[in-house]
Tab-separated table of C-alpha atoms and ligand atoms in Angstrom:
chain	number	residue	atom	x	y	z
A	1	UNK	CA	0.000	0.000	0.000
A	2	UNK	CA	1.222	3.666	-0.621
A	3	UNK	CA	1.490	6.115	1.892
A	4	UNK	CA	2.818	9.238	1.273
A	5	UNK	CA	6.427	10.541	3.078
A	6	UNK	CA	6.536	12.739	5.449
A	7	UNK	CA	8.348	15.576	3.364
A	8	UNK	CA	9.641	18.861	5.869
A	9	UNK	CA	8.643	22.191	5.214
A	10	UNK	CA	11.521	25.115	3.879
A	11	UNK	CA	11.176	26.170	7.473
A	12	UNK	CA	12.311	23.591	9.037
A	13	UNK	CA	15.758	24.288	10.221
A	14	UNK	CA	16.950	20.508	9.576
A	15	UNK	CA	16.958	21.729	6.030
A	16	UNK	CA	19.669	23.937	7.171
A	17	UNK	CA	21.977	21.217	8.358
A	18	UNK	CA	24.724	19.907	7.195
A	19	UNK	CA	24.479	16.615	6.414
A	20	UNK	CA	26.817	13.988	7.499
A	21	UNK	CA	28.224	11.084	5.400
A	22	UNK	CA	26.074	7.893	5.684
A	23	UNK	CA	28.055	4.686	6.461
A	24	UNK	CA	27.498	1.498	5.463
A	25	UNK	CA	25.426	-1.367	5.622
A	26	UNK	CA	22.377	1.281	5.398
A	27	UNK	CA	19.780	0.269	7.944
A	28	UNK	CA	16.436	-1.244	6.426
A	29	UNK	CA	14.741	1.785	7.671
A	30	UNK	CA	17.127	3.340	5.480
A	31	UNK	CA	16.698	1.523	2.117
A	32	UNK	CA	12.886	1.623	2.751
A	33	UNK	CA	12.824	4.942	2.988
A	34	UNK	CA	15.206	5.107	-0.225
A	35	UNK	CA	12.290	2.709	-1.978
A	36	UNK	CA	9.228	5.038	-1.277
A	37	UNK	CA	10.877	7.806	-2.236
A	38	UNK	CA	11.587	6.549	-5.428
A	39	UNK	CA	8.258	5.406	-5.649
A	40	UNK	CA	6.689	8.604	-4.719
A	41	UNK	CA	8.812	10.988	-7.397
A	42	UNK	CA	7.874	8.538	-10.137
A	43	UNK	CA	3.893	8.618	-8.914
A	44	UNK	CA	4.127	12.146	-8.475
A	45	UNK	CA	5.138	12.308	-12.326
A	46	UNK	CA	2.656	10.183	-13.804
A	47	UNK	CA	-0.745	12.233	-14.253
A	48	UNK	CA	-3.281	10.019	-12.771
A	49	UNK	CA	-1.252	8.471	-9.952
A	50	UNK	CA	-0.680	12.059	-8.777
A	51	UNK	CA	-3.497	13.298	-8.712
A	52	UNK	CA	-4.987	9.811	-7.051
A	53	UNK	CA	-2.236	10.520	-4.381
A	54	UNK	CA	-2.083	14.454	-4.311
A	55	UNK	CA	1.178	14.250	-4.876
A	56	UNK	CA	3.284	17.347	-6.203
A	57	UNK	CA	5.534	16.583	-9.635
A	58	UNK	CA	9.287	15.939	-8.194
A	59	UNK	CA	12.138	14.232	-9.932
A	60	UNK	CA	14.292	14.606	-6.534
A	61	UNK	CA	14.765	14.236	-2.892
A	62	UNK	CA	17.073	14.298	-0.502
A	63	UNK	CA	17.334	12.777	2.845
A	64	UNK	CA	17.322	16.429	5.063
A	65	UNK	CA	13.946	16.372	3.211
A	66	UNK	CA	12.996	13.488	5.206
A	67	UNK	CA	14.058	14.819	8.712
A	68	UNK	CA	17.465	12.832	8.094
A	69	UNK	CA	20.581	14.316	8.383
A	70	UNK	CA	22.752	11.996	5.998
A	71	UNK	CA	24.351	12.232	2.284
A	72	UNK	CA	21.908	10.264	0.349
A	73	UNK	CA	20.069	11.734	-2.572
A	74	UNK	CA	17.093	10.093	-4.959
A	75	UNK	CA	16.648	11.147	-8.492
A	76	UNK	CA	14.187	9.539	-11.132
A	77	UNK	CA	13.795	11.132	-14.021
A	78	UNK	CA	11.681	10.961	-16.750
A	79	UNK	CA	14.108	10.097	-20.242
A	80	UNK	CA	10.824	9.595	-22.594
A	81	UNK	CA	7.085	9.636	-21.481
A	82	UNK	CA	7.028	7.074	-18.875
A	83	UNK	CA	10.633	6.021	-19.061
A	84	UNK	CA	12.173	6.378	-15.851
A	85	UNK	CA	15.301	6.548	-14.867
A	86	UNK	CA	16.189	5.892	-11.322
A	87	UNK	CA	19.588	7.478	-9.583
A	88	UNK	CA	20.184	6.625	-5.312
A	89	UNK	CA	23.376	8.305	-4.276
A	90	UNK	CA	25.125	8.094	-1.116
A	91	UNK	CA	27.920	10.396	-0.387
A	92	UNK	CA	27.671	11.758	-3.839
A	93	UNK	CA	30.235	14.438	-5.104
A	94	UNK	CA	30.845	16.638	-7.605
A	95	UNK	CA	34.070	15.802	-9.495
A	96	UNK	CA	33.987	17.935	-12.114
A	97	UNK	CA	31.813	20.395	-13.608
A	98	UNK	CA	31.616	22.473	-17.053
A	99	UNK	CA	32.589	25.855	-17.528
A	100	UNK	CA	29.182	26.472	-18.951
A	101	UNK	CA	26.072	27.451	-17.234
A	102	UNK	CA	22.548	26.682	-17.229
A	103	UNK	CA	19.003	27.122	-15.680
A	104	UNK	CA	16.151	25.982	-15.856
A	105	UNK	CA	14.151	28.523	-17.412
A	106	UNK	CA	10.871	28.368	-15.896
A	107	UNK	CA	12.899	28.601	-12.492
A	108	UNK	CA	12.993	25.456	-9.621
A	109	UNK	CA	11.027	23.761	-7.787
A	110	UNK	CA	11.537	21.615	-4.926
A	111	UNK	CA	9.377	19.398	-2.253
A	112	UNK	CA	9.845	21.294	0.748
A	113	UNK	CA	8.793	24.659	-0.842
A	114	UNK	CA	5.038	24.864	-1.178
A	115	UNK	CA	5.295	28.366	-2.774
A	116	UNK	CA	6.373	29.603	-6.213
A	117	UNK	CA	9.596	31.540	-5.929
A	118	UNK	CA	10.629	32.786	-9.558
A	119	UNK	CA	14.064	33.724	-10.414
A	120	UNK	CA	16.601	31.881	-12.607
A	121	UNK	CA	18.836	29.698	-10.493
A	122	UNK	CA	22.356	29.204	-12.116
A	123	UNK	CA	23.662	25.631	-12.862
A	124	UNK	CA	26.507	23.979	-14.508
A	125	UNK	CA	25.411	22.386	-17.447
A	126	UNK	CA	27.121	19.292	-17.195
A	127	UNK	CA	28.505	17.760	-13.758
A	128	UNK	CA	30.447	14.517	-12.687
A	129	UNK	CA	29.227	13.134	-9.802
A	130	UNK	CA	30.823	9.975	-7.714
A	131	UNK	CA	29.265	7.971	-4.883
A	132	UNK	CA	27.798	4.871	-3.338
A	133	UNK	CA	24.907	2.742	-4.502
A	134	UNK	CA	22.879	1.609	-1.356
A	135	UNK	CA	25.375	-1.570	-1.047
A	136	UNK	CA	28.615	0.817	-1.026
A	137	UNK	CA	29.761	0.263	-3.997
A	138	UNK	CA	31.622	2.941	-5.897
A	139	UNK	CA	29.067	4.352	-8.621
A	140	UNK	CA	29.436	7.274	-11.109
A	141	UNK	CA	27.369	8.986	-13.852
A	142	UNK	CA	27.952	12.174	-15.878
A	143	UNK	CA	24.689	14.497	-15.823
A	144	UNK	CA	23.762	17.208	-18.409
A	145	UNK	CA	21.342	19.620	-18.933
A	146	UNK	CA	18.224	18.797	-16.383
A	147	UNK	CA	19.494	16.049	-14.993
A	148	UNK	CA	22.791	17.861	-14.107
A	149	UNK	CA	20.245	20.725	-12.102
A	150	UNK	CA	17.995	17.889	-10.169
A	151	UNK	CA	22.331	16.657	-8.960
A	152	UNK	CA	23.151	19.809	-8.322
A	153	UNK	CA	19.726	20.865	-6.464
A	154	UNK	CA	19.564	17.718	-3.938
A	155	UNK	CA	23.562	17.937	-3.151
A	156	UNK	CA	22.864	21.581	-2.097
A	157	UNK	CA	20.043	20.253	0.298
A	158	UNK	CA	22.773	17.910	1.801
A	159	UNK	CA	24.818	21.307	2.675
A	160	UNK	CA	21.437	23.076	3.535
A	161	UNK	CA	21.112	25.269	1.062
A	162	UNK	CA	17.625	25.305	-1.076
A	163	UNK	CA	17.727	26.592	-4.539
A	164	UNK	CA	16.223	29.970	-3.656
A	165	UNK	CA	19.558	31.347	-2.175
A	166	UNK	CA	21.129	30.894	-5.235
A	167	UNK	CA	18.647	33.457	-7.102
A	168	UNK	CA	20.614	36.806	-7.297
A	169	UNK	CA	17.960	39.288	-5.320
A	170	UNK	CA	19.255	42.388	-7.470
A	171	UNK	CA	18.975	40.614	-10.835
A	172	UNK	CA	16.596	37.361	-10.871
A	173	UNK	CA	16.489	36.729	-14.513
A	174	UNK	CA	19.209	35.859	-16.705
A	175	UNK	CA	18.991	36.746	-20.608
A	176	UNK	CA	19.922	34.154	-23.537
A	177	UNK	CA	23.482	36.276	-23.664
A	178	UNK	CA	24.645	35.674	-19.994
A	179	UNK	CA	22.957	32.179	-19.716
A	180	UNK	CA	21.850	29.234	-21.439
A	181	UNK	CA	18.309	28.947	-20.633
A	182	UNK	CA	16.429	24.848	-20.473
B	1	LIG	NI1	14.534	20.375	-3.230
């Protein structure tokens, strides 16, 4: 049966935290949680199973999100209408990045912020990142375009910062000169 996480609010100062580095074996609670929160971002991003569950369109999560204070991040995003693909990353870093820069045009969103905040939020384009799989094992992937934004966005929960503090307050919005915009 589904029921739905409890996901904190951008008020919560857990979201504020840093996170420390998870250590393995993860506990069960761990890799259940893991589980339905991969469940819940693909639900939330198929039409009728999110509006059955009330659920708001995510591709990401981190564990802050879930009152947890430790390096894991879930990703699933959507590669062709209801293609899914799935990325759990403990300890993830960024290796390398590209000198370019992105954002998402329509601005971000995220889970714990039940508001719209517009603003362009910048981005590298494309981003290494390295990490664990839930069974420790060494895993990397190289992330462009959206993708690289949803890696970017949930490591930045892990260090407490939400994408709204990356929005320049004097200057919001970006033109197609000084940024590629998605
Ligand atoms: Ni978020």
């Amino acid at each position: 049966m589904f029921k739905k996480l409890n996901i904190l609010d951008e008020k919560d100062k857990r979201l504020r935290m840093i996170s420390k580095d998870a250590t393995f074996p993860l506990s069960n609670e761990d890799k259940d949680l893991i589980k339905r929160a991969i469940d819940e971002l693909t639900y939330s991003q198929i039409e009728n199973l999110a509006e059955k569950y009330e659920l708001r369109p995510g591709m990401g999560l981190a564990f802050p999100q879930l009152g947890l204070n430790k390096r894991i991040i879930i990703i699933v995003h959507e590669v062709e209408d209801g293609v899914f693909d799935e990325y759990v990353f403990v300890n993830p870093k960024i290796i390398s990045y590209s000198n370019e820069m992105i954002a998402a045009d329509v601005g971000e969103g995220c889970l714990s912020v039940n508001r719209e905040v517009e603003g362009h939020v910048p981005r590298y384009a494309r981003v290494t990142v390295e990490g664990y799989d839930i069974d420790g094992n060494k895993i990397k992937v190289r992330a462009r375009e959206e993708l690289s934004i949803a890696f970017q966005h949930e490591i930045d929960h892990l260090n407490g910062i939400l994408f709204y503090d990356r929005i320049n307050k004097d200057k919001p919005f970006f033109n197609e000169n000084e940024i590629r915009l998605i």
